[in-house]
mmCIF file of C-alpha atoms in Angstrom:
data_model
loop_
_atom_site.group_PDB
_atom_site.id
_atom_site.type_symbol
_atom_site.label_atom_id
_atom_site.label_comp_id
_atom_site.label_asym_id
_atom_site.label_seq_id
_atom_site.Cartn_x
_atom_site.Cartn_y
_atom_site.Cartn_z
ATOM 1 C CA MET S 1 -6.072 -19.006 -166.257
ATOM 2 C CA THR S 2 -6.167 -16.585 -163.305
ATOM 3 C CA ALA S 3 -4.989 -13.666 -165.463
ATOM 4 C CA ARG S 4 -7.669 -14.445 -168.069
ATOM 5 C CA ILE S 5 -10.407 -14.456 -165.442
ATOM 6 C CA LYS S 6 -9.170 -11.143 -164.092
ATOM 7 C CA LEU S 7 -9.188 -9.585 -167.594
ATOM 8 C CA ASP S 8 -12.688 -10.925 -168.214
ATOM 9 C CA GLN S 9 -13.804 -9.364 -164.927
ATOM 10 C CA LEU S 10 -12.349 -6.016 -166.036
ATOM 11 C CA LEU S 11 -14.701 -6.091 -168.999
ATOM 12 C CA LEU S 12 -17.826 -6.437 -166.856
ATOM 13 C CA PRO S 13 -19.528 -3.199 -165.811
ATOM 14 C CA ASP S 14 -19.376 -2.601 -162.076
ATOM 15 C CA GLU S 15 -22.327 -0.653 -160.691
ATOM 16 C CA ALA S 16 -20.209 0.439 -157.710
ATOM 17 C CA THR S 17 -17.357 2.058 -159.647
ATOM 18 C CA ASP S 18 -18.500 2.609 -163.233
ATOM 19 C CA HIS S 19 -20.698 5.287 -164.761
ATOM 20 C CA ILE S 20 -23.357 3.480 -166.735
ATOM 21 C CA GLN S 21 -26.182 4.532 -169.021
ATOM 22 C CA GLY S 22 -28.738 1.906 -169.923
ATOM 23 C CA PRO S 23 -30.148 -1.184 -168.229
ATOM 24 C CA ALA S 24 -28.127 -4.319 -167.445
ATOM 25 C CA SER S 25 -30.535 -6.338 -169.589
ATOM 26 C CA THR S 26 -29.373 -4.799 -172.876
ATOM 27 C CA PRO S 27 -27.928 -7.142 -175.503
ATOM 28 C CA VAL S 28 -24.946 -4.834 -176.112
ATOM 29 C CA THR S 29 -22.556 -3.273 -173.614
ATOM 30 C CA LEU S 30 -20.083 -0.659 -174.811
ATOM 31 C CA ILE S 31 -17.223 0.321 -172.509
ATOM 32 C CA GLU S 32 -15.136 3.371 -173.345
ATOM 33 C CA TYR S 33 -11.826 4.202 -171.722
ATOM 34 C CA GLY S 34 -11.514 7.936 -172.251
ATOM 35 C CA ASP S 35 -9.530 11.070 -171.494
ATOM 36 C CA PHE S 36 -11.341 14.406 -171.104
ATOM 37 C CA GLU S 37 -8.444 16.336 -172.675
ATOM 38 C CA SER S 38 -7.950 14.054 -175.694
ATOM 39 C CA PRO S 39 -9.120 15.536 -179.028
ATOM 40 C CA ALA S 40 -9.920 12.020 -180.281
ATOM 41 C CA CYS S 41 -12.086 11.385 -177.201
ATOM 42 C CA CYS S 42 -13.866 14.669 -177.826
ATOM 43 C CA GLN S 43 -14.645 13.522 -181.381
ATOM 44 C CA ALA S 44 -15.851 10.207 -179.993
ATOM 45 C CA TYR S 45 -18.014 12.054 -177.451
ATOM 46 C CA ALA S 46 -19.698 14.028 -180.251
ATOM 47 C CA ALA S 47 -20.308 10.889 -182.318
ATOM 48 C CA LEU S 48 -21.589 8.898 -179.330
ATOM 49 C CA LYS S 49 -23.967 11.719 -178.430
ATOM 50 C CA ILE S 50 -25.700 11.023 -181.748
ATOM 51 C CA MET S 51 -25.130 7.267 -181.928
ATOM 52 C CA LEU S 52 -26.265 6.138 -178.477
ATOM 53 C CA PRO S 53 -29.765 7.670 -178.693
ATOM 54 C CA HIS S 54 -30.109 5.973 -182.108
ATOM 55 C CA PHE S 55 -29.699 2.574 -180.441
ATOM 56 C CA GLY S 56 -31.735 3.572 -177.396
ATOM 57 C CA PRO S 57 -32.273 0.930 -174.712
ATOM 58 C CA GLN S 58 -30.499 -1.764 -176.748
ATOM 59 C CA VAL S 59 -27.045 -0.462 -175.760
ATOM 60 C CA ARG S 60 -25.586 -0.041 -172.302
ATOM 61 C CA PHE S 61 -22.772 2.539 -172.221
ATOM 62 C CA VAL S 62 -20.000 2.574 -169.628
ATOM 63 C CA PHE S 63 -17.397 5.326 -169.300
ATOM 64 C CA ARG S 64 -14.085 4.705 -167.562
ATOM 65 C CA HIS S 65 -11.205 7.091 -167.046
ATOM 66 C CA PHE S 66 -7.896 6.692 -168.821
ATOM 67 C CA PRO S 67 -6.214 10.106 -168.567
ATOM 68 C CA LEU S 68 -2.940 10.229 -170.463
ATOM 69 C CA ARG S 69 -1.162 12.571 -168.051
ATOM 70 C CA GLU S 70 2.011 12.898 -170.096
ATOM 71 C CA ALA S 71 0.121 14.238 -173.121
ATOM 72 C CA HIS S 72 -2.831 15.858 -171.341
ATOM 73 C CA PRO S 73 -1.811 17.590 -168.096
ATOM 74 C CA HIS S 74 -5.387 18.503 -167.062
ATOM 75 C CA ALA S 75 -7.028 15.160 -167.829
ATOM 76 C CA GLU S 76 -6.507 13.494 -164.462
ATOM 77 C CA LEU S 77 -7.871 16.445 -162.489
ATOM 78 C CA ALA S 78 -10.825 16.624 -164.887
ATOM 79 C CA ALA S 79 -11.478 12.924 -164.222
ATOM 80 C CA GLU S 80 -11.412 13.617 -160.479
ATOM 81 C CA ALA S 81 -13.891 16.466 -161.005
ATOM 82 C CA ALA S 82 -16.187 14.136 -162.933
ATOM 83 C CA GLU S 83 -16.017 11.642 -160.075
ATOM 84 C CA ALA S 84 -16.742 14.360 -157.512
ATOM 85 C CA ALA S 85 -19.757 15.413 -159.587
ATOM 86 C CA GLY S 86 -20.765 11.762 -159.859
ATOM 87 C CA ALA S 87 -20.762 11.441 -156.082
ATOM 88 C CA GLN S 88 -23.466 14.117 -156.141
ATOM 89 C CA GLY S 89 -25.428 12.435 -158.941
ATOM 90 C CA LYS S 90 -24.094 14.677 -161.724
ATOM 91 C CA PHE S 91 -21.459 12.582 -163.510
ATOM 92 C CA TRP S 92 -23.097 12.707 -166.944
ATOM 93 C CA PRO S 93 -23.754 16.474 -166.910
ATOM 94 C CA MET S 94 -20.112 17.030 -165.841
ATOM 95 C CA HIS S 95 -18.952 14.570 -168.529
ATOM 96 C CA GLU S 96 -20.766 16.712 -171.091
ATOM 97 C CA LEU S 97 -19.353 19.988 -169.738
ATOM 98 C CA LEU S 98 -15.814 18.648 -169.737
ATOM 99 C CA PHE S 99 -15.970 17.489 -173.339
ATOM 100 C CA THR S 100 -17.809 20.547 -174.638
ATOM 101 C CA ASN S 101 -15.292 22.826 -172.895
ATOM 102 C CA GLN S 102 -12.244 20.668 -173.510
ATOM 103 C CA GLN S 103 -9.882 23.600 -174.033
ATOM 104 C CA HIS S 104 -10.709 24.892 -170.542
ATOM 105 C CA LEU S 105 -9.917 22.264 -167.925
ATOM 106 C CA THR S 106 -7.897 24.175 -165.349
ATOM 107 C CA GLU S 107 -8.802 23.933 -161.682
ATOM 108 C CA LYS S 108 -10.621 27.289 -161.896
ATOM 109 C CA HIS S 109 -12.695 26.107 -164.862
ATOM 110 C CA LEU S 110 -13.560 22.853 -163.112
ATOM 111 C CA LEU S 111 -14.747 24.849 -160.103
ATOM 112 C CA ASP S 112 -16.941 26.963 -162.409
ATOM 113 C CA TYR S 113 -18.459 23.834 -163.982
ATOM 114 C CA ALA S 114 -19.207 22.364 -160.556
ATOM 115 C CA ALA S 115 -20.993 25.582 -159.561
ATOM 116 C CA ARG S 116 -22.876 25.636 -162.866
ATOM 117 C CA LEU S 117 -24.154 22.117 -162.119
ATOM 118 C CA GLY S 118 -25.373 23.215 -158.699
ATOM 119 C CA LEU S 119 -23.050 20.921 -156.766
ATOM 120 C CA ASP S 120 -22.580 21.283 -153.021
ATOM 121 C CA MET S 121 -19.541 23.528 -153.409
ATOM 122 C CA PRO S 122 -17.963 23.114 -149.950
ATOM 123 C CA ARG S 123 -18.151 19.335 -150.424
ATOM 124 C CA TYR S 124 -16.776 19.585 -153.967
ATOM 125 C CA ARG S 125 -13.876 21.816 -152.880
ATOM 126 C CA ASN S 126 -12.986 19.517 -149.968
ATOM 127 C CA GLU S 127 -13.125 16.368 -152.075
ATOM 128 C CA MET S 128 -11.025 17.933 -154.827
ATOM 129 C CA SER S 129 -8.408 19.370 -152.444
ATOM 130 C CA ASP S 130 -8.150 15.988 -150.687
ATOM 131 C CA HIS S 131 -8.099 14.104 -154.037
ATOM 132 C CA VAL S 132 -10.810 11.808 -152.693
ATOM 133 C CA TYR S 133 -11.473 10.284 -156.139
ATOM 134 C CA LEU S 134 -7.901 10.017 -157.406
ATOM 135 C CA GLN S 135 -7.705 6.365 -156.368
ATOM 136 C CA ARG S 136 -10.824 5.493 -158.389
ATOM 137 C CA VAL S 137 -9.383 7.261 -161.445
ATOM 138 C CA GLN S 138 -6.088 5.422 -160.974
ATOM 139 C CA GLU S 139 -7.935 2.102 -160.618
ATOM 140 C CA HIS S 140 -9.595 2.725 -163.999
ATOM 141 C CA VAL S 141 -6.178 3.504 -165.484
ATOM 142 C CA LEU S 142 -4.671 0.368 -163.956
ATOM 143 C CA GLY S 143 -7.526 -1.706 -165.372
ATOM 144 C CA GLY S 144 -6.915 -0.185 -168.791
ATOM 145 C CA ARG S 145 -3.201 -0.929 -168.546
ATOM 146 C CA HIS S 146 -3.983 -4.558 -167.636
ATOM 147 C CA LEU S 147 -5.991 -4.649 -170.863
ATOM 148 C CA GLY S 148 -2.967 -3.306 -172.745
ATOM 149 C CA LEU S 149 -4.392 0.112 -173.536
ATOM 150 C CA GLN S 150 -2.019 2.826 -174.654
ATOM 151 C CA ALA S 151 -4.317 5.330 -176.336
ATOM 152 C CA THR S 152 -7.796 6.782 -176.080
ATOM 153 C CA PRO S 153 -10.553 6.418 -176.851
ATOM 154 C CA ALA S 154 -10.548 2.650 -176.452
ATOM 155 C CA PHE S 155 -13.777 0.732 -176.861
ATOM 156 C CA TYR S 156 -14.859 -2.730 -175.782
ATOM 157 C CA LEU S 157 -18.055 -4.046 -177.310
ATOM 158 C CA ASN S 158 -19.487 -6.964 -175.326
ATOM 159 C CA GLY S 159 -16.014 -7.541 -173.892
ATOM 160 C CA VAL S 160 -14.135 -7.424 -177.203
ATOM 161 C CA PHE S 161 -11.714 -4.620 -178.098
ATOM 162 C CA THR S 162 -13.143 -2.800 -181.111
ATOM 163 C CA ARG S 163 -11.015 -0.683 -183.428
ATOM 164 C CA VAL S 164 -12.781 2.449 -184.537
ATOM 165 C CA SER S 165 -12.520 5.092 -187.228
ATOM 166 C CA SER S 166 -12.352 8.755 -186.274
ATOM 167 C CA ASP S 167 -16.075 9.176 -186.980
ATOM 168 C CA LEU S 168 -16.925 5.920 -185.160
ATOM 169 C CA LYS S 169 -18.581 4.456 -188.285
ATOM 170 C CA ASP S 170 -16.821 1.151 -187.514
ATOM 171 C CA LEU S 171 -18.242 1.176 -184.005
ATOM 172 C CA HIS S 172 -21.752 1.856 -185.291
ATOM 173 C CA GLU S 173 -21.447 -1.107 -187.657
ATOM 174 C CA ALA S 174 -20.047 -3.327 -184.888
ATOM 175 C CA ILE S 175 -23.010 -2.460 -182.655
ATOM 176 C CA ASP S 176 -25.404 -3.232 -185.532
ATOM 177 C CA GLN S 177 -23.734 -6.628 -185.961
ATOM 178 C CA ALA S 178 -23.848 -7.359 -182.227
ATOM 179 C CA LEU S 179 -27.544 -6.533 -182.145
ATOM 180 C CA LEU S 180 -28.226 -8.796 -185.135
ATOM 181 C CA ALA S 181 -26.352 -11.625 -183.405
ATOM 182 C CA SER S 182 -28.268 -11.242 -180.130
#
C-alpha cells in the first residue's frame, strides 16, 4: 500500500518542483516526462504546441525531466539549463529554445540561449558551473524510474500512463475523452 501511495503522489503536480501551464482547477492534467535531445520529444513538443492551445484552459500541462544520458549526452545539461532559466522565471521560453534548437545543445549553445532570454548571466554561469539544479533533474528522473519509465516522451493523463502515436493523435483523443468524462 505504501508503494502505491508514493506512485500516486508522483502523479500529482507539485507547484514547488514542477513546471506547470494552466490552472489547478482544470479537469485534465497532462504530465510529460521528456528529454530535450530526444527526436521523439521534439516531435511531441511540436504537436503539443498546436494541441495545448486548442484545449486552452481545460488542460493543465506539466513538464518533467527524464534525460536519457546514455543516448543523449547533452540532455541532462540542457535540463539543468532549463531549470536555471526557470529559477529566473524563463523556463517555458528556454524549453522552447531547447526544442527548436535541439541539434545545438552544447554548453556554449546553452550559454547563448540564456543570454538571448536576458537571464542574469553571472547567476546563470554560477548555477550551471555549480550544478545547482542537477539534483532536481535527478529527482525527476528517479520519479520516472519509480513509475517504470524507460523511454521518452512519456505521458500521464489524469494520473494514467497514456500510449501515444508519433503525431500524438492518440493523446488528443484521450484528452477529448477525459474532457467528455469530466
